[in-house]
C-alpha positions as a printed Julia matrix, in Angstrom:
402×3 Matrix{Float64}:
 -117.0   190.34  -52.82
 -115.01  189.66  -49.73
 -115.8   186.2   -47.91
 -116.08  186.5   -43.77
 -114.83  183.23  -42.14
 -116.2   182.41  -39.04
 -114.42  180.05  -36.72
 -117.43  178.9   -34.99
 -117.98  177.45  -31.4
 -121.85  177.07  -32.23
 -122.61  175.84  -35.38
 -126.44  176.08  -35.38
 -126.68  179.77  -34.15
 -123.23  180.66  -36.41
 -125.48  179.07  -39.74
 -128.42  180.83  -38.55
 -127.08  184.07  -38.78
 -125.19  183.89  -41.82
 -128.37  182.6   -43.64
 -130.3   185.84  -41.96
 -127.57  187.86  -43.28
 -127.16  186.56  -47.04
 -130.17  187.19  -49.96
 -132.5   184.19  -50.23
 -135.71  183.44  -51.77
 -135.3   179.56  -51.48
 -132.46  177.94  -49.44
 -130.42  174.4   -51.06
 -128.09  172.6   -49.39
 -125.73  170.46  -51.38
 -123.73  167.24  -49.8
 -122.16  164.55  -50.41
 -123.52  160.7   -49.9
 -121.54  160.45  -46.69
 -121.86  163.87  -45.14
 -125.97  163.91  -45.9
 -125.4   161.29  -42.97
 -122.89  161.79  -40.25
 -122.76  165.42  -41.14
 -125.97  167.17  -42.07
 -128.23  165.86  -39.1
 -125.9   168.76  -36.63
 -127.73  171.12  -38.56
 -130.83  169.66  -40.41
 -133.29  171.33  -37.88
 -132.19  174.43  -39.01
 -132.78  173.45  -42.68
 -135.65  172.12  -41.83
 -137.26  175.39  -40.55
 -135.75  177.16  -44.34
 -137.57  174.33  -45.74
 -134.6   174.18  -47.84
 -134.17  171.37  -50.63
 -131.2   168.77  -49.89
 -129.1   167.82  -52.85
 -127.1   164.97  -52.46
 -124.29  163.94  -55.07
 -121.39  160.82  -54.44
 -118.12  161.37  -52.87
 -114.85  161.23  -53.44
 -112.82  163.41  -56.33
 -113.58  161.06  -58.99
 -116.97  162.32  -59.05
 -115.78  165.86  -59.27
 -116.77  166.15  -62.88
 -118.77  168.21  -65.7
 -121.39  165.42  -65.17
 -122.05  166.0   -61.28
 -121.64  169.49  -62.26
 -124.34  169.63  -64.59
 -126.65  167.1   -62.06
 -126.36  170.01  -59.16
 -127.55  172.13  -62.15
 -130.36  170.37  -63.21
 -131.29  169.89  -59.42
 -131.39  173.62  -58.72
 -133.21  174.68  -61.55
 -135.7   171.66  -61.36
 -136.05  173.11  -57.39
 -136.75  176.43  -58.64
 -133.71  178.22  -57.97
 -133.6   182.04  -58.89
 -130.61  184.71  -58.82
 -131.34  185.45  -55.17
 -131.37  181.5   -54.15
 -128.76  180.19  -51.57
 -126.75  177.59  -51.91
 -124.77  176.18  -48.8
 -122.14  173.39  -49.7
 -121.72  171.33  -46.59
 -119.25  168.93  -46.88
 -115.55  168.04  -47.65
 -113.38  169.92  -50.42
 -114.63  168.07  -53.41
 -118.38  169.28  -52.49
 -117.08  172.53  -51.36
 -114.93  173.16  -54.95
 -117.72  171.99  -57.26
 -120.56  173.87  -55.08
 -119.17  176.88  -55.22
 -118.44  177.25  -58.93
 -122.13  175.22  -59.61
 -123.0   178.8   -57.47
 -120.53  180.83  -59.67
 -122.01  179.92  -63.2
 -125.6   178.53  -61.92
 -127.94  182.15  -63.65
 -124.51  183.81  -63.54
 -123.96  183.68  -59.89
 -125.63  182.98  -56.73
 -124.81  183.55  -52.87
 -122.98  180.68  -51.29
 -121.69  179.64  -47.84
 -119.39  176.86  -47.34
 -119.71  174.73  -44.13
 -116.1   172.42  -44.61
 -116.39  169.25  -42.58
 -113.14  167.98  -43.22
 -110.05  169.24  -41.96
 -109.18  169.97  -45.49
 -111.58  171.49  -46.41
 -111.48  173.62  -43.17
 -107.68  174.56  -43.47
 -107.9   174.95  -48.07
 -110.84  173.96  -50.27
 -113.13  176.03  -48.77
 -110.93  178.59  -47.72
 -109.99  181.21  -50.22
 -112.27  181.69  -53.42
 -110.87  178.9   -55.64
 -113.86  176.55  -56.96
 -113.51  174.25  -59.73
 -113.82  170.8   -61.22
 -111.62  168.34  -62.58
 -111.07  167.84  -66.02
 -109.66  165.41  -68.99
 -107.74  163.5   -66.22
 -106.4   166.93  -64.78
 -107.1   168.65  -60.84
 -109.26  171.87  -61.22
 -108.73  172.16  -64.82
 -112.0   174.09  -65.14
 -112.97  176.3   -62.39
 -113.79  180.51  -61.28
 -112.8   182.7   -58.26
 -115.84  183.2   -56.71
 -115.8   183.59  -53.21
 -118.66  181.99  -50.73
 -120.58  184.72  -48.47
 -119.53  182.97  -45.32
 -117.22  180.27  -44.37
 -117.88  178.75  -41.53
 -115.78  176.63  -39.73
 -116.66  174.4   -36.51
 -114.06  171.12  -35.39
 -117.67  169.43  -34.12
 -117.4   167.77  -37.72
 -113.89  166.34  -37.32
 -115.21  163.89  -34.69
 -116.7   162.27  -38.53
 -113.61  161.66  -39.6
 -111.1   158.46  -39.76
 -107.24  159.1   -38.95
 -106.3   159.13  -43.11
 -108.69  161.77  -43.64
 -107.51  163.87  -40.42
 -103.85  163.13  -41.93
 -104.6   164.4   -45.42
 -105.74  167.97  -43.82
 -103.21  167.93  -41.67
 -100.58  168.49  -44.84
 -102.05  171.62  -46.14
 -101.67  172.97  -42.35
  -97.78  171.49  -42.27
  -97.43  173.55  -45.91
  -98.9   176.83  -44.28
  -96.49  176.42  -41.66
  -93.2   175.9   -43.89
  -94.83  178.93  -46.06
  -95.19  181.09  -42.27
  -92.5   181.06  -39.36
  -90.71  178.82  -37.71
  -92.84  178.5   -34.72
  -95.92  177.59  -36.31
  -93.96  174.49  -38.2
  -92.16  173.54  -35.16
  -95.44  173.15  -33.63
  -97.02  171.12  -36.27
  -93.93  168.76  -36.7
  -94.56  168.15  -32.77
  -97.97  167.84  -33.03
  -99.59  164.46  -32.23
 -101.94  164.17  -35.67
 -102.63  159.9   -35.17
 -104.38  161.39  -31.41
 -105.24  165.07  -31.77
 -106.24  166.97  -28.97
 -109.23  168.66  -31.38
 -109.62  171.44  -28.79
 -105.89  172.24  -29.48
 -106.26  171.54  -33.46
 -109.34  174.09  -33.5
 -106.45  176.63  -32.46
 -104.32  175.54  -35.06
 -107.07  175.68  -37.61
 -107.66  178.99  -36.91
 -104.22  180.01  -37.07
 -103.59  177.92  -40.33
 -106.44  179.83  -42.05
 -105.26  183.42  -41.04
 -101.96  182.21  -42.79
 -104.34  181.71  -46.42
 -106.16  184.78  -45.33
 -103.63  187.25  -45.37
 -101.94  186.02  -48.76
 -105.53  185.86  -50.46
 -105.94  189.2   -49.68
 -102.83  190.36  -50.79
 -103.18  188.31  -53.46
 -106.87  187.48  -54.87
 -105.98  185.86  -58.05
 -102.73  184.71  -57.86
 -100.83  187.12  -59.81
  -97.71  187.1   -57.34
  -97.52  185.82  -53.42
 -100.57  183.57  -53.96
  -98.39  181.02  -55.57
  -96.58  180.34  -52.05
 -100.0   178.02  -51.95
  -99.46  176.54  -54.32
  -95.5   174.63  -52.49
  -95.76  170.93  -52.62
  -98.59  170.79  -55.22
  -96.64  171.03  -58.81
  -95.37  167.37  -57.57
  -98.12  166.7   -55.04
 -100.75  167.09  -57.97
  -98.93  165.08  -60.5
  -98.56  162.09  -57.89
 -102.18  162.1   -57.56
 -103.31  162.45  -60.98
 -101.01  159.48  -61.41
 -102.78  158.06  -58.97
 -106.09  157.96  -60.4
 -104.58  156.49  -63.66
 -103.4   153.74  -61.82
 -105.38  149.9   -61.42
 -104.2   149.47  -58.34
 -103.54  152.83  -57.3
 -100.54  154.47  -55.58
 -100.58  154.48  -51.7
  -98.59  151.44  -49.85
 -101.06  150.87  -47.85
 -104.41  148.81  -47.16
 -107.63  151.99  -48.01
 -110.4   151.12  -45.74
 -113.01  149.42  -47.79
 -114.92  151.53  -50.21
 -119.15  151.85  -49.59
 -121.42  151.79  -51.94
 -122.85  155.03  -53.12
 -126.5   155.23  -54.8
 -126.41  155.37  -58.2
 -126.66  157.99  -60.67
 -125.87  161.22  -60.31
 -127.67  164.59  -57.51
 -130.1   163.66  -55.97
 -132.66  166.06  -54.57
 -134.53  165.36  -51.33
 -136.53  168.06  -48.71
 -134.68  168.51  -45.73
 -135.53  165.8   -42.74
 -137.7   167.16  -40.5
 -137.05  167.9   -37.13
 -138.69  164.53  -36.02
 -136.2   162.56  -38.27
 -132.77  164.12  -36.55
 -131.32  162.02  -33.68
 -131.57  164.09  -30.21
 -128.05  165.55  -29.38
 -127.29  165.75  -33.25
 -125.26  162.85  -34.76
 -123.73  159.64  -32.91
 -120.31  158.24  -33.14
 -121.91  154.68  -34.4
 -120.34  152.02  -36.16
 -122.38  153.17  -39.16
 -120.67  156.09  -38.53
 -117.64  155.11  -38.91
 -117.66  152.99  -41.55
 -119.15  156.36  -43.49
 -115.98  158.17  -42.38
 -113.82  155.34  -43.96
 -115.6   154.89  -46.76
 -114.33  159.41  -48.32
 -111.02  157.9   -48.5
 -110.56  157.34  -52.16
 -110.97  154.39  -54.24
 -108.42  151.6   -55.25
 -105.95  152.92  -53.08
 -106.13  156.3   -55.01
 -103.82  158.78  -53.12
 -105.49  161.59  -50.94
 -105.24  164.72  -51.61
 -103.39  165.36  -48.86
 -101.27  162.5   -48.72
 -100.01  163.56  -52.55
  -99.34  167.37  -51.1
  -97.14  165.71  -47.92
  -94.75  163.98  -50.59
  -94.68  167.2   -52.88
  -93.65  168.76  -50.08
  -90.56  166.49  -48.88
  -89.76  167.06  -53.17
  -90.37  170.28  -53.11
  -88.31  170.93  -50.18
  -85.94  168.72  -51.78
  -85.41  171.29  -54.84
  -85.49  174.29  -52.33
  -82.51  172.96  -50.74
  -80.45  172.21  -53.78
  -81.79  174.99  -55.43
  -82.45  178.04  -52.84
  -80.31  176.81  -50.01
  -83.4   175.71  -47.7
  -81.57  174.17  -44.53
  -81.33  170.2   -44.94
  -81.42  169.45  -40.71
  -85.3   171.12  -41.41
  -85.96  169.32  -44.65
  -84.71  165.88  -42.97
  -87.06  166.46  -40.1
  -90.32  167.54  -42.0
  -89.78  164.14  -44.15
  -89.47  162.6   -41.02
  -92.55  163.54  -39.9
  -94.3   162.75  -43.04
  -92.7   159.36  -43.25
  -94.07  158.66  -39.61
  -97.64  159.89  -40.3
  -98.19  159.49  -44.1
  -96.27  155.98  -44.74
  -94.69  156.13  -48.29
  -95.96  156.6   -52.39
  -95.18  153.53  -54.35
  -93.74  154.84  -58.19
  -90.86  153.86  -59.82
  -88.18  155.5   -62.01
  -90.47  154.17  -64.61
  -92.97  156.86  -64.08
  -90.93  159.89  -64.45
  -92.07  160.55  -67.65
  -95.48  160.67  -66.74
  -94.75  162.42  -63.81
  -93.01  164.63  -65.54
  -95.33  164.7   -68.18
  -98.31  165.87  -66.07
  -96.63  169.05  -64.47
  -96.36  170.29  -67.4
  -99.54  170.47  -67.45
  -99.81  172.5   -64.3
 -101.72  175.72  -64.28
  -98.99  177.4   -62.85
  -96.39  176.69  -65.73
  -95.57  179.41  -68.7
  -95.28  177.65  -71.73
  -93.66  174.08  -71.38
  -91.4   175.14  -68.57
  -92.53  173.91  -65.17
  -92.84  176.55  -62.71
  -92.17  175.84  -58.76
  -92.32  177.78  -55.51
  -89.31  177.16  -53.47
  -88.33  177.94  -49.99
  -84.89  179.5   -49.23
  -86.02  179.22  -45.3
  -89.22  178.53  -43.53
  -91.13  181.35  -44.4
  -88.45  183.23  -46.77
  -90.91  181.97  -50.46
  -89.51  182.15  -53.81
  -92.27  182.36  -56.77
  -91.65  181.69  -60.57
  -88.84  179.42  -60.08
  -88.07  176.59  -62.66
  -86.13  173.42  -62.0
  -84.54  171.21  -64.95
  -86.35  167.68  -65.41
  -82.95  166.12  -64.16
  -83.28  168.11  -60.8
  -87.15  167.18  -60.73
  -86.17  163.3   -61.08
  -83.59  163.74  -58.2
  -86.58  164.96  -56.09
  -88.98  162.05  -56.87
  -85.8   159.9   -56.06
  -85.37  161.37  -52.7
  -89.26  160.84  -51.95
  -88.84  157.04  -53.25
  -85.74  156.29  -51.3
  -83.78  159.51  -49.52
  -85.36  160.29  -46.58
């Protein structure tokens, strides 16, 4: 089944007709902690009239696990979910991955419709039929193609979001570009990401999701072009993995302070009613804000995004010793990321490790880790291999060479 995204300039009437258009007996909508607050009241009234049943897990990727999994479960079949039940995942990529495959497996599949409100989630997670969960201290180790009904994607949620998270979705769009043409990356290495213009972004958005568009199609399960998603994240994913591991985590930087999420596992609430939703949808409050700062990760665990920027600069970094990608463009893309994204505190130290969790990549054949490369911006190489020595020259030149 082919997924329709919709880049929408009205969210309410956008949702309304995807839910008239998509099988449904009962309506559920699942969120996160955070985005049940500064995200869902833009749309509750429309929930409301489905009389659709909220479920609410924690954020952040730590909680993207067989347990919440098995809570979103629990919560639809406890709500009465059948095979022709609807389940819309509003939210970032972490509620967006495990929503759609809890819709995937939940009586062997039901409809879903992603509403990303991170960019992120806008630009990848939700983007592209990939849903999963992480597993045994490994990204996505467990997951299904399954592709949501509708996608719909409106900036009016960005306006939620803190400059780190804005950052972190920016890198997936930066990747798109180096994986396009030319013009696309000099735009995005020229774009102002610390103050966006979100009118301009929107554009961009759109743009960066036609790029994932036309290679899913092309390419549904990653057989052969697919994998040009997949530059920066055989080193992007092992930096963040390592992050997790980590006491103190792996970002040189202050996180904003972490709230406190309720305690155990879904939980399952009606929707508000329309009497409960502030007039004019949700405020830009301090509460607000402090929600916003509180998805970036725990213990200085490295974003998602953040952990894709400095696979790229390695990545790039093996392209250019490896398929002759131009250095002047490598030097200014690390630039940029330096600038926006700071810098990843590891130390020769952790190669092993590092080294040690790409091969456990999905991508790899055997024991040999497997890499997309760039000859040129937009001019991919799949299936290529670099030696461990030419991988620890790459973490080197994200430590100290650029």
């Amino acid at each position: 089944m082919q997924q329709r995204v919709i880049i929408s300039q009205d969210i309410e009437h956008d949702l309304a007709q995807a839910i008239a258009e998509t099988e449904h007996d009962r309506v559920f909508v699942l969120t996160d902690d955070i985005t049940q607050e500064c995200c869902l009241p833009k749309v509750a009234s429309l929930f409301a009239k489905h009389n659709a049943t909220t479920i609410t897990i924690r954020h952040d990727d730590t909680n993207k696990t067989l347990a919440t999994l098995a809570d979103v479960w629990t919560a639809l079949q406890r709500g009465g979910a059948t095979r022709h039940s609807l389940l819309v995942n509003l939210g970032g990529g972490m509620v967006t991955d495990l929503g759609g495959f809890a819709a995937a497996t939940f009586k062997r599949g039901i409809n879903f419709i992603n509403i990303p409100t991170t960019l992120l989630a806008m630009v990848d997670a939700a983007v592209g039929g990939k849903t999963g969960i992480n597993f045994g201290g490994l990204k996505n180790e467990v997951g299904a193609f399954a592709n949501a009904r509708y996608v719909i994607v409106n900036t009016c949620f960005l306006d939620t979001l803190d400059t780190a998270n804005l950052c972190s979705g920016y890198a997936e769009m930066l990747k798109h570009s180096l994986i396009s043409n030319a013009q696309m990356w000099a735009g995005h290495v020229n774009f102002d990401i610390l103050q966006p213009d979100l009118a301009e972004l929107q554009r961009m958005v759109a743009a960066s999701i036609a790029v994932k568009e036309h290679i899913v199609a092309d390419d549904p399960h990653e057989h052969g072009i697919r994998k040009a998603l997949n530059f920066g994240h055989t080193i992007g994913h092992a930096l963040e993995e390592f992050s997790m591991q980590q006491p103190g985590g792996a970002v040189v930087s202050t996180a904003p302070t972490k709230q406190e999420a309720p305690k155990g596992g879904a939980v399952v609430s009606t929707a508000p009613t329309k009497q409960e939703i502030p007039k004019g949808g949700a405020v830009i409050s301090a509460r607000l804000l402090q929600l916003a700062r509180a998805r970036t990760a725990p213990k200085n665990t490295l974003l998602h995004g953040y952990a894709v920027a400095f696979g790229l600069i390695g990545e790039l970094y093996i392209s250019a010793r490896k398929a002759g990608f131009p250095t002047a463009r490598l030097h200014q893309t690390a630039r940029f990321i330096r600038e926006n994204y700071g810098a990843v505190a590891f130390t020769c130290d952790d190669y092993p490790t590092l080294l040690n969790l790409m091969r456990h990549d999905k991508k790899n054949t055997s024991d040999t880790i497997n890499f997309t490369l760039l000859h040129d911006i937009g001019d991919i190489r799949i299936n290529q291999t670099a030696t461990d020595e030419e991988i620890r020259e790459a973490l080197d030149f994200i430590r100290e060479g650029y």
